[in-house]
XYZ file of N, CA and C in Angstrom:
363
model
N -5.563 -3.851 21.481
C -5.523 -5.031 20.637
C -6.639 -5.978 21.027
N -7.484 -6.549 20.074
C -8.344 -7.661 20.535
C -7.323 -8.931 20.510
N -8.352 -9.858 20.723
C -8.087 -10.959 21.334
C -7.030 -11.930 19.788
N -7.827 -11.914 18.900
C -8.060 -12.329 17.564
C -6.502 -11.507 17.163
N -5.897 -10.254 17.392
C -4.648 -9.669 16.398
C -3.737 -10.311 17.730
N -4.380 -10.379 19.103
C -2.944 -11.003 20.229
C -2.785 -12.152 19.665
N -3.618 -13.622 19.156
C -3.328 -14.135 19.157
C -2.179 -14.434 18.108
N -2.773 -13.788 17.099
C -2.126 -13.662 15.324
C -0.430 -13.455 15.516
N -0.487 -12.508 16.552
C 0.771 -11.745 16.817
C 1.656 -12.328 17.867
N 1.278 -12.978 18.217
C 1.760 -14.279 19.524
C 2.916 -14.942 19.252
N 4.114 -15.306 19.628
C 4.851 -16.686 19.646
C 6.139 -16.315 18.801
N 7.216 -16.911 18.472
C 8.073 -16.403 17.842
C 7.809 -16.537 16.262
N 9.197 -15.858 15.852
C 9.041 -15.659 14.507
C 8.851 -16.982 13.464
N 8.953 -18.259 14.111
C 8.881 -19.563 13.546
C 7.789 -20.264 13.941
N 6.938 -19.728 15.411
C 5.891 -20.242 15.008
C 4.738 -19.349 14.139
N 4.734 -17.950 14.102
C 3.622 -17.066 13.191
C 4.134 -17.300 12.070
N 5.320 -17.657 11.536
C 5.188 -18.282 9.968
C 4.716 -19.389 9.798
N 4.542 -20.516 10.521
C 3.806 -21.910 10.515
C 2.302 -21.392 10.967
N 2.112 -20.221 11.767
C 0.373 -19.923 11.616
C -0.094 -19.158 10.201
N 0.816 -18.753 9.597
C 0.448 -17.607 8.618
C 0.700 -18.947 7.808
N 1.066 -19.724 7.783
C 1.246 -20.668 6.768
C -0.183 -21.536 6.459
N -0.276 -22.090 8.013
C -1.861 -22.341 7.785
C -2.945 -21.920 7.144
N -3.159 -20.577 7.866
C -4.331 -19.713 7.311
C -4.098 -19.510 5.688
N -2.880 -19.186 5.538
C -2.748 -19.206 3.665
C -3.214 -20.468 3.224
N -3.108 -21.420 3.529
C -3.123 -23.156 2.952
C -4.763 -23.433 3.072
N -5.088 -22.400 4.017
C -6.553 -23.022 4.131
C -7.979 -22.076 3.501
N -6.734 -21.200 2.400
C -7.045 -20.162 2.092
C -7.781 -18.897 2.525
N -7.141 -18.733 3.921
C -7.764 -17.433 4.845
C -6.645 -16.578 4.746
N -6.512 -15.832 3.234
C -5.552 -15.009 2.774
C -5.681 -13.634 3.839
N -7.009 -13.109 3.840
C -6.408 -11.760 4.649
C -6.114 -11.773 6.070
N -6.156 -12.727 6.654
C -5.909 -13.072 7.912
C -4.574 -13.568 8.142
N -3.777 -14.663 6.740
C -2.563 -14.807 6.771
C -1.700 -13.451 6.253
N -2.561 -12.630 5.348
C -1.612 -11.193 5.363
C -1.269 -10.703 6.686
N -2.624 -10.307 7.801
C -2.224 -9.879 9.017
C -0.989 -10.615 9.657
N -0.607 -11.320 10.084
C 0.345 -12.186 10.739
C 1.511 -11.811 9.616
N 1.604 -11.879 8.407
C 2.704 -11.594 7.509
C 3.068 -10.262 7.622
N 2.336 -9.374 7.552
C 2.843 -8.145 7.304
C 3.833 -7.966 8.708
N 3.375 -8.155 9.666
C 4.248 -7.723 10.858
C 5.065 -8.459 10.664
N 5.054 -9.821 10.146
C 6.785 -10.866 10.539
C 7.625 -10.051 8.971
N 7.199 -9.670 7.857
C 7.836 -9.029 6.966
C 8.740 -8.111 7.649
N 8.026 -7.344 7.690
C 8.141 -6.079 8.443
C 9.720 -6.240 9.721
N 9.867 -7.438 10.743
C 10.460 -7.858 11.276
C 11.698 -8.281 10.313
N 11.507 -9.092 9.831
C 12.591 -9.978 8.859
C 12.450 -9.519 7.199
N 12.808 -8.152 7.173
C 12.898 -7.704 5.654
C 13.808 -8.341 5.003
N 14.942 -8.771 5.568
C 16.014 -9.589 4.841
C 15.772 -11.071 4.220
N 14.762 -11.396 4.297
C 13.839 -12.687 4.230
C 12.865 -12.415 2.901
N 13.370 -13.407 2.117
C 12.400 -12.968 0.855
C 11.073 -14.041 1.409
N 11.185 -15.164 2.020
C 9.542 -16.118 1.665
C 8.626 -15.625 2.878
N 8.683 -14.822 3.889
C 7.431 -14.389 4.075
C 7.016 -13.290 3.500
N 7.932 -12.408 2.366
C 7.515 -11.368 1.788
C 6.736 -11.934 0.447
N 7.101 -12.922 0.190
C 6.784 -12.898 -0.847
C 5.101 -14.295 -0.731
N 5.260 -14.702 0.263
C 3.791 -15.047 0.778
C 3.059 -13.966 1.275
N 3.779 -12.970 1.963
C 2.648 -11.593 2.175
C 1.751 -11.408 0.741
N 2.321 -11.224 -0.396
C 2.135 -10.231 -1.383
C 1.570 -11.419 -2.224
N 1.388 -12.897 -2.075
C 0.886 -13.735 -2.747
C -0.719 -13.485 -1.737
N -0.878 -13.344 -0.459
C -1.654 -13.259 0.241
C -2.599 -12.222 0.206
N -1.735 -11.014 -0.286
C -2.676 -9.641 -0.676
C -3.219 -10.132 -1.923
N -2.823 -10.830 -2.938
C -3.162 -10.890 -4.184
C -4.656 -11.824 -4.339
N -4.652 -12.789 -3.871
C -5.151 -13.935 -2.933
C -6.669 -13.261 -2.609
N -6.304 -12.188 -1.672
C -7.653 -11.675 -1.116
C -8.004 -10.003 -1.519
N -7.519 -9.958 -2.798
C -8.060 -9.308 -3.639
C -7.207 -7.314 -2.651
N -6.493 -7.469 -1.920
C -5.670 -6.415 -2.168
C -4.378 -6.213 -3.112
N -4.901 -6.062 -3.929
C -3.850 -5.826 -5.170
C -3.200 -4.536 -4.910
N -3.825 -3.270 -4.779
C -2.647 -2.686 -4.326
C -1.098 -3.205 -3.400
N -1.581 -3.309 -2.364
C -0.530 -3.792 -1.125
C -0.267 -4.419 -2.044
N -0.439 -5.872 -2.954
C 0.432 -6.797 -3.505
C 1.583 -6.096 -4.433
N 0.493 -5.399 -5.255
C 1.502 -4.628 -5.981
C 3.061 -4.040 -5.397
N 2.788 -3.494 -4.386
C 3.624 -2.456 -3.427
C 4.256 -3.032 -3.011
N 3.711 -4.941 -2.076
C 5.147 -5.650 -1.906
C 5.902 -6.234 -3.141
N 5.220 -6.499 -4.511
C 6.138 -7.167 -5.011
C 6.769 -6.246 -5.960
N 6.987 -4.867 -5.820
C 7.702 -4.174 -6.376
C 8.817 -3.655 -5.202
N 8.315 -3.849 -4.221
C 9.871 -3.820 -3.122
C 10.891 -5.246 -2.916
N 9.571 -6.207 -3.316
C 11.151 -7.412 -3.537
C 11.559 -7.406 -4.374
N 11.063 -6.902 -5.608
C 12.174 -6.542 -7.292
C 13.005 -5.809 -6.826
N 12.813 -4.819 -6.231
C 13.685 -3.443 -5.918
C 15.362 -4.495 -5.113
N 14.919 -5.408 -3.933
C 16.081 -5.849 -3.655
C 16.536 -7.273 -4.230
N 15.360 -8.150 -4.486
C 15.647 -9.455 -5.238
C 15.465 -9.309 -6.791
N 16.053 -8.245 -7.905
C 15.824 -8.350 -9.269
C 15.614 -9.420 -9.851
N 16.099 -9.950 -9.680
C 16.395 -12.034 -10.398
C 14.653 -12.425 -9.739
N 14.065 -12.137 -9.031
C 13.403 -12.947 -8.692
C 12.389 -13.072 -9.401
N 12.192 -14.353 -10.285
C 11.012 -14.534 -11.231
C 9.662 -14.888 -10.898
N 9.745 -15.561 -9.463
C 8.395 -15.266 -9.923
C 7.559 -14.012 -9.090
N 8.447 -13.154 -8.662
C 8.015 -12.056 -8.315
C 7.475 -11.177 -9.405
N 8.369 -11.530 -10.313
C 8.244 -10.724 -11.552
C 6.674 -10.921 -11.965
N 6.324 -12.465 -12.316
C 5.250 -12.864 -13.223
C 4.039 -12.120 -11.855
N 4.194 -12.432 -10.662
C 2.969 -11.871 -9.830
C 3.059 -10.471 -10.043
N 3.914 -9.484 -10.427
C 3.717 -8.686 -10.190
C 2.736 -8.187 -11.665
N 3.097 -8.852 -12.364
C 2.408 -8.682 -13.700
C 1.523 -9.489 -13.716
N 0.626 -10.183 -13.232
C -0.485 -10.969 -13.093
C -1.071 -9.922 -12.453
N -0.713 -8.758 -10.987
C -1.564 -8.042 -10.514
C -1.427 -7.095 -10.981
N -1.172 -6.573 -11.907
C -0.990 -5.460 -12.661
C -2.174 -5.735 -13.821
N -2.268 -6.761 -14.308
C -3.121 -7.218 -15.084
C -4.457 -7.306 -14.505
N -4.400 -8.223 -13.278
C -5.763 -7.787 -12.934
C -6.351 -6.366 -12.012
N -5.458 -5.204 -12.074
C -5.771 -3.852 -11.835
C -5.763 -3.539 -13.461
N -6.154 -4.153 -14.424
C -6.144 -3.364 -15.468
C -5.358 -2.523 -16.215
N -4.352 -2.730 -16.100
C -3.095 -2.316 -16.520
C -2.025 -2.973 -17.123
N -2.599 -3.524 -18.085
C -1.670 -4.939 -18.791
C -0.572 -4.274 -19.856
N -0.709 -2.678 -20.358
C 0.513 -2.722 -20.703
C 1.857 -2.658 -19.850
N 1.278 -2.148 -18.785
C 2.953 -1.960 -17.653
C 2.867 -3.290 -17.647
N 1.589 -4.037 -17.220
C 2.158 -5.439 -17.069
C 2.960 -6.215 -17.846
N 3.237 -6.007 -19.353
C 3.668 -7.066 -20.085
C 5.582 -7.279 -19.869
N 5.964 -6.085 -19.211
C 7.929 -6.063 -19.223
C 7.889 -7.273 -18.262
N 6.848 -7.339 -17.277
C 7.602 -7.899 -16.232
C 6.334 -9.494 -16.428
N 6.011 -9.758 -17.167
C 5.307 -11.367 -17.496
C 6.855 -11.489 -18.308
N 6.931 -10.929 -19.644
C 8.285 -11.408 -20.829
C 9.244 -11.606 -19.655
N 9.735 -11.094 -18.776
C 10.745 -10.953 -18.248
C 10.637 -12.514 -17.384
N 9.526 -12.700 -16.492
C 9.181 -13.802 -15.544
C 9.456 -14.955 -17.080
N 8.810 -14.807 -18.206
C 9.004 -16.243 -19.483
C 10.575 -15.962 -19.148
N 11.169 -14.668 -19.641
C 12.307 -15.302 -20.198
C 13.345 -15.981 -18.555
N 13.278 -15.750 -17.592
C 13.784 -15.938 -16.437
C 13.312 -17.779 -16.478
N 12.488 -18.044 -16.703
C 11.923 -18.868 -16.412
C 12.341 -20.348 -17.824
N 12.847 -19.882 -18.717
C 13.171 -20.288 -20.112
C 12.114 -20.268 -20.725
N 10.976 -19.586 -20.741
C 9.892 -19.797 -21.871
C 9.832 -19.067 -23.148
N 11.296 -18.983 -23.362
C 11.124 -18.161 -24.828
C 10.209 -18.027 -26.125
N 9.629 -17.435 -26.231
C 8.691 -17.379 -27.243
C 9.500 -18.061 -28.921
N 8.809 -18.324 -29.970
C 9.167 -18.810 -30.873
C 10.431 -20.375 -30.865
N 10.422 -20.942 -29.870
C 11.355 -22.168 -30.168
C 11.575 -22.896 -28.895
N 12.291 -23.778 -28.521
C 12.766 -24.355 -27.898
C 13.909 -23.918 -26.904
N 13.690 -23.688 -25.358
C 14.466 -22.737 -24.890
C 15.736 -23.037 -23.794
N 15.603 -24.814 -24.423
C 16.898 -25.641 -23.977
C 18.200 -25.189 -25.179
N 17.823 -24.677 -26.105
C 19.028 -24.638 -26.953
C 18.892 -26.041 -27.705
């Protein structure tokens, strides 16, 4: 291990989410992926560093991996909308906007943005 993944990898699970938090905020996405993927990985039962991992792959242009995490938090968080819309935002930008469109409609309708009217009722 260099110096640079000891440090990343350092400290408990509450302080590498306040470092991975940083580096995301200061937009040093693939560097806050590194630190995420291992605390994911640790705390799968935890949807917000998974779902900052996979905002983080998206971020720094690994769309695969994004893809891959945010189709494993659908797999256990279905409801989760805006997993949904990222996952169809990176689907879209891999060029693939018809798979993308179930899961954008799905993120509107989760979200109340029903197409054609007013979606307070």
């Amino acid at each position: 291990m260099n110096g640079q993944t000891t440090y990343l990898g350092h400290g408990t699970a509450a302080e590498r989410w306040e470092r991975a938090r940083l580096f995301f905020d200061a937009k040093e996405y693939a560097t806050a992926a590194r630190v995420l993927d291992a605390l994911a990985r640790e705390v799968p039962e935890q949807l917000a560093p998974r779902l900052l991992l996979a905002r983080a792959y998206y971020h720094s242009a690994q769309l695969v991996r994004a893809e891959g995490e945010l189709r494993a938090i659908l797999e256990r968080w279905p409801v989760e909308d805006y997993a949904q819309l990222m996952l169809g935002r990176t689907l879209e930008r891999l060029g693939r906007a018809g798979e993308a469109r179930p899961y954008l409609r799905m993120a509107a309708a989760m979200a109340g943005d029903l197409p054609g009217g007013d979606a307070r009722g």
